[in-house]
PDB file of C-alpha atoms in Angstrom:
ATOM      1  CA  MET E   1     -14.499 -39.316  13.985  1.00  0.00           C
ATOM      2  CA  GLY E   2     -11.655 -40.592  16.376  1.00  0.00           C
ATOM      3  CA  ILE E   3      -9.548 -43.918  15.985  1.00  0.00           C
ATOM      4  CA  VAL E   4      -7.975 -45.620  18.795  1.00  0.00           C
ATOM      5  CA  VAL E   5      -5.691 -48.369  18.675  1.00  0.00           C
ATOM      6  CA  ARG E   6      -5.094 -51.463  21.338  1.00  0.00           C
ATOM      7  CA  ASP E   7      -3.846 -54.667  21.074  1.00  0.00           C
ATOM      8  CA  GLY E   8      -4.000 -55.600  17.181  1.00  0.00           C
ATOM      9  CA  TYR E   9      -7.582 -53.784  16.749  1.00  0.00           C
ATOM     10  CA  GLU E  10      -8.435 -50.542  16.080  1.00  0.00           C
ATOM     11  CA  LEU E  11     -11.425 -48.640  16.970  1.00  0.00           C
ATOM     12  CA  SER E  12     -13.490 -46.136  14.848  1.00  0.00           C
ATOM     13  CA  THR E  13     -16.507 -43.929  15.080  1.00  0.00           C
ATOM     14  CA  ASP E  14     -16.409 -43.280  11.306  1.00  0.00           C
ATOM     15  CA  PRO E  15     -19.974 -44.328  10.010  1.00  0.00           C
ATOM     16  CA  SER E  16     -18.529 -44.943   6.486  1.00  0.00           C
ATOM     17  CA  ARG E  17     -16.157 -47.651   7.870  1.00  0.00           C
ATOM     18  CA  ILE E  18     -18.976 -50.019   9.004  1.00  0.00           C
ATOM     19  CA  ASN E  19     -19.631 -53.156   7.148  1.00  0.00           C
ATOM     20  CA  LEU E  20     -23.330 -53.057   6.987  1.00  0.00           C
ATOM     21  CA  GLY E  21     -23.795 -56.383   5.709  1.00  0.00           C
ATOM     22  CA  ARG E  22     -21.718 -58.006   8.375  1.00  0.00           C
ATOM     23  CA  VAL E  23     -23.440 -55.847  11.226  1.00  0.00           C
ATOM     24  CA  HIS E  24     -27.017 -57.132   9.781  1.00  0.00           C
ATOM     25  CA  ARG E  25     -25.730 -60.400   9.667  1.00  0.00           C
ATOM     26  CA  TRP E  26     -24.631 -60.619  13.259  1.00  0.00           C
ATOM     27  CA  LEU E  27     -27.718 -58.649  14.374  1.00  0.00           C
ATOM     28  CA  SER E  28     -29.958 -60.468  12.664  1.00  0.00           C
ATOM     29  CA  GLU E  29     -29.066 -64.235  12.538  1.00  0.00           C
ATOM     30  CA  ASP E  30     -26.892 -64.391  15.542  1.00  0.00           C
ATOM     31  CA  SER E  31     -28.326 -61.926  18.402  1.00  0.00           C
ATOM     32  CA  TYR E  32     -31.117 -62.681  20.940  1.00  0.00           C
ATOM     33  CA  TRP E  33     -32.173 -59.293  20.439  1.00  0.00           C
ATOM     34  CA  ALA E  34     -32.362 -58.510  16.712  1.00  0.00           C
ATOM     35  CA  LEU E  35     -33.320 -61.936  15.172  1.00  0.00           C
ATOM     36  CA  GLY E  36     -34.926 -61.089  11.612  1.00  0.00           C
ATOM     37  CA  ARG E  37     -34.210 -57.440  11.723  1.00  0.00           C
ATOM     38  CA  SER E  38     -34.135 -56.373   8.172  1.00  0.00           C
ATOM     39  CA  LEU E  39     -31.383 -54.618   6.259  1.00  0.00           C
ATOM     40  CA  GLN E  40     -33.333 -51.500   5.848  1.00  0.00           C
ATOM     41  CA  VAL E  41     -33.896 -51.289   9.603  1.00  0.00           C
ATOM     42  CA  GLN E  42     -30.413 -51.692  10.237  1.00  0.00           C
ATOM     43  CA  GLU E  43     -29.487 -49.015   7.875  1.00  0.00           C
ATOM     44  CA  LEU E  44     -31.996 -46.522   9.283  1.00  0.00           C
ATOM     45  CA  ALA E  45     -31.087 -47.376  12.460  1.00  0.00           C
ATOM     46  CA  ASN E  46     -27.078 -47.080  11.946  1.00  0.00           C
ATOM     47  CA  ALA E  47     -28.192 -43.583  10.474  1.00  0.00           C
ATOM     48  CA  GLY E  48     -29.835 -42.181  13.433  1.00  0.00           C
ATOM     49  CA  SER E  49     -27.222 -43.549  15.716  1.00  0.00           C
ATOM     50  CA  LEU E  50     -23.583 -42.550  16.978  1.00  0.00           C
ATOM     51  CA  VAL E  51     -21.778 -45.743  15.679  1.00  0.00           C
ATOM     52  CA  CYS E  52     -18.345 -47.510  16.726  1.00  0.00           C
ATOM     53  CA  GLY E  53     -16.760 -50.472  14.773  1.00  0.00           C
ATOM     54  CA  ILE E  54     -13.523 -52.578  16.082  1.00  0.00           C
ATOM     55  CA  TYR E  55     -11.229 -53.684  13.073  1.00  0.00           C
ATOM     56  CA  ARG E  56      -8.716 -55.967  13.096  1.00  0.00           C
ATOM     57  CA  ILE E  57      -5.197 -54.185  12.037  1.00  0.00           C
ATOM     58  CA  GLY E  58      -3.816 -55.793   9.325  1.00  0.00           C
ATOM     59  CA  ASN E  59      -6.688 -56.918   7.236  1.00  0.00           C
ATOM     60  CA  GLY E  60      -9.339 -54.471   8.213  1.00  0.00           C
ATOM     61  CA  ALA E  61     -12.041 -56.714   8.804  1.00  0.00           C
ATOM     62  CA  GLN E  62     -14.532 -55.684  11.099  1.00  0.00           C
ATOM     63  CA  VAL E  63     -15.025 -57.799  14.511  1.00  0.00           C
ATOM     64  CA  GLY E  64     -17.320 -55.670  16.561  1.00  0.00           C
ATOM     65  CA  PHE E  65     -19.936 -53.085  16.374  1.00  0.00           C
ATOM     66  CA  ALA E  66     -21.981 -50.955  19.094  1.00  0.00           C
ATOM     67  CA  ARG E  67     -24.418 -47.876  18.692  1.00  0.00           C
ATOM     68  CA  ALA E  68     -25.879 -45.184  20.790  1.00  0.00           C
ATOM     69  CA  VAL E  69     -29.238 -43.730  19.845  1.00  0.00           C
ATOM     70  CA  THR E  70     -28.800 -40.627  21.681  1.00  0.00           C
ATOM     71  CA  ASP E  71     -29.718 -36.508  21.508  1.00  0.00           C
ATOM     72  CA  GLY E  72     -26.136 -35.682  22.051  1.00  0.00           C
ATOM     73  CA  ALA E  73     -26.735 -33.511  25.221  1.00  0.00           C
ATOM     74  CA  THR E  74     -29.073 -35.304  27.578  1.00  0.00           C
ATOM     75  CA  PHE E  75     -29.686 -39.110  27.282  1.00  0.00           C
ATOM     76  CA  GLY E  76     -28.109 -41.882  25.455  1.00  0.00           C
ATOM     77  CA  TRP E  77     -29.104 -45.792  24.811  1.00  0.00           C
ATOM     78  CA  LEU E  78     -25.874 -48.273  23.992  1.00  0.00           C
ATOM     79  CA  CYS E  79     -27.378 -50.893  22.088  1.00  0.00           C
ATOM     80  CA  ASP E  80     -26.516 -53.733  19.108  1.00  0.00           C
ATOM     81  CA  VAL E  81     -23.122 -54.512  21.182  1.00  0.00           C
ATOM     82  CA  TYR E  82     -21.895 -57.084  19.376  1.00  0.00           C
ATOM     83  CA  VAL E  83     -18.527 -58.954  18.973  1.00  0.00           C
ATOM     84  CA  ASP E  84     -17.612 -61.672  16.665  1.00  0.00           C
ATOM     85  CA  PRO E  85     -17.236 -65.072  17.848  1.00  0.00           C
ATOM     86  CA  ALA E  86     -13.921 -65.386  16.763  1.00  0.00           C
ATOM     87  CA  ASP E  87     -12.530 -62.356  18.431  1.00  0.00           C
ATOM     88  CA  ARG E  88     -14.548 -62.945  21.837  1.00  0.00           C
ATOM     89  CA  GLY E  89     -12.899 -63.117  25.648  1.00  0.00           C
ATOM     90  CA  ARG E  90     -10.159 -60.018  24.501  1.00  0.00           C
ATOM     91  CA  GLY E  91     -12.137 -57.570  25.905  1.00  0.00           C
ATOM     92  CA  LEU E  92     -13.566 -55.945  23.034  1.00  0.00           C
ATOM     93  CA  GLY E  93     -17.335 -55.651  24.207  1.00  0.00           C
ATOM     94  CA  ARG E  94     -16.210 -53.649  27.233  1.00  0.00           C
ATOM     95  CA  TRP E  95     -13.696 -51.678  24.944  1.00  0.00           C
ATOM     96  CA  LEU E  96     -16.995 -50.474  22.924  1.00  0.00           C
ATOM     97  CA  ALA E  97     -18.874 -49.834  25.903  1.00  0.00           C
ATOM     98  CA  GLU E  98     -16.235 -47.773  27.551  1.00  0.00           C
ATOM     99  CA  HIS E  99     -15.303 -45.812  24.228  1.00  0.00           C
ATOM    100  CA  VAL E 100     -19.530 -45.120  23.891  1.00  0.00           C
ATOM    101  CA  ARG E 101     -19.875 -44.178  27.424  1.00  0.00           C
ATOM    102  CA  ASP E 102     -16.639 -41.596  27.037  1.00  0.00           C
ATOM    103  CA  GLU E 103     -17.836 -40.329  23.803  1.00  0.00           C
ATOM    104  CA  LEU E 104     -21.164 -39.383  25.327  1.00  0.00           C
ATOM    105  CA  PHE E 105     -20.137 -38.035  28.218  1.00  0.00           C
ATOM    106  CA  ASN E 106     -17.649 -36.079  26.240  1.00  0.00           C
ATOM    107  CA  ARG E 107     -20.623 -34.546  24.769  1.00  0.00           C
ATOM    108  CA  GLY E 108     -22.600 -33.747  27.598  1.00  0.00           C
ATOM    109  CA  VAL E 109     -24.787 -36.498  28.243  1.00  0.00           C
ATOM    110  CA  ARG E 110     -25.366 -37.724  31.640  1.00  0.00           C
ATOM    111  CA  ARG E 111     -27.681 -40.543  31.557  1.00  0.00           C
ATOM    112  CA  ILE E 112     -27.281 -43.591  29.642  1.00  0.00           C
ATOM    113  CA  LEU E 113     -29.475 -46.705  29.340  1.00  0.00           C
ATOM    114  CA  LEU E 114     -29.266 -50.189  27.967  1.00  0.00           C
ATOM    115  CA  SER E 115     -30.706 -53.763  27.980  1.00  0.00           C
ATOM    116  CA  THR E 116     -28.808 -56.852  28.449  1.00  0.00           C
ATOM    117  CA  ALA E 117     -30.018 -60.839  29.440  1.00  0.00           C
ATOM    118  CA  ASP E 118     -26.514 -61.857  29.553  1.00  0.00           C
ATOM    119  CA  ALA E 119     -23.885 -59.444  29.575  1.00  0.00           C
ATOM    120  CA  HIS E 120     -24.160 -57.648  33.278  1.00  0.00           C
ATOM    121  CA  GLY E 121     -20.551 -58.277  34.386  1.00  0.00           C
ATOM    122  CA  VAL E 122     -19.040 -56.343  31.153  1.00  0.00           C
ATOM    123  CA  TYR E 123     -21.519 -53.762  31.784  1.00  0.00           C
ATOM    124  CA  ALA E 124     -20.852 -53.251  35.302  1.00  0.00           C
ATOM    125  CA  GLY E 125     -17.237 -52.920  34.838  1.00  0.00           C
ATOM    126  CA  VAL E 126     -17.664 -49.751  32.937  1.00  0.00           C
ATOM    127  CA  GLY E 127     -19.971 -48.199  35.547  1.00  0.00           C
ATOM    128  CA  PHE E 128     -23.159 -49.811  34.661  1.00  0.00           C
ATOM    129  CA  ALA E 129     -25.802 -50.388  37.446  1.00  0.00           C
ATOM    130  CA  ALA E 130     -29.367 -51.680  37.831  1.00  0.00           C
ATOM    131  CA  LEU E 131     -31.956 -48.853  37.686  1.00  0.00           C
ATOM    132  CA  ALA E 132     -32.106 -47.386  41.241  1.00  0.00           C
ATOM    133  CA  THR E 133     -35.221 -46.481  41.023  1.00  0.00           C
ATOM    134  CA  PRO E 134     -37.220 -48.727  38.305  1.00  0.00           C
ATOM    135  CA  GLU E 135     -40.791 -48.315  39.122  1.00  0.00           C
ATOM    136  CA  ARG E 136     -40.253 -44.705  37.812  1.00  0.00           C
ATOM    137  CA  TRP E 137     -39.758 -46.137  34.018  1.00  0.00           C
ATOM    138  CA  MET E 138     -41.965 -47.405  31.850  1.00  0.00           C
ATOM    139  CA  GLU E 139     -41.530 -48.912  28.356  1.00  0.00           C
ATOM    140  CA  LEU E 140     -44.129 -49.520  25.522  1.00  0.00           C
ATOM    141  CA  ASP E 141     -42.732 -52.548  23.537  1.00  0.00           C
ATOM    142  CA  GLN E 142     -44.650 -53.263  20.481  1.00  0.00           C
ATOM    143  CA  ARG E 143     -42.829 -56.389  19.379  1.00  0.00           C
TER     144      ARG E 143
END
């Protein structure tokens, strides 16, 4: 479980540090992709994922979150990337995406997907691109 420090913030992959209540509030009340998600679903999602948190050095408050659903060998899905509005504009979302990418690459994962409606520039900056062959991909969405 790595810890990285930068610009007054600390990034950690220690799942015990995740403030589940705060993450749930952010995602279920403020994100466009997880509105209304229950606390139980968030807890299960975190348990089955590689999770990362960003914390303010000094008071330890969690200000960012991301998780990756992965088999740890071939495939990963980067999701639930969120930075508290008070801490946006400092590159923290990009830092989360970079760190998750590197963690997965270090495990041997070579394909990572994500979905975004509004942060294409953030993810392009860490190497993500539109699907090269979208005609090969399908989805089953039961929302």
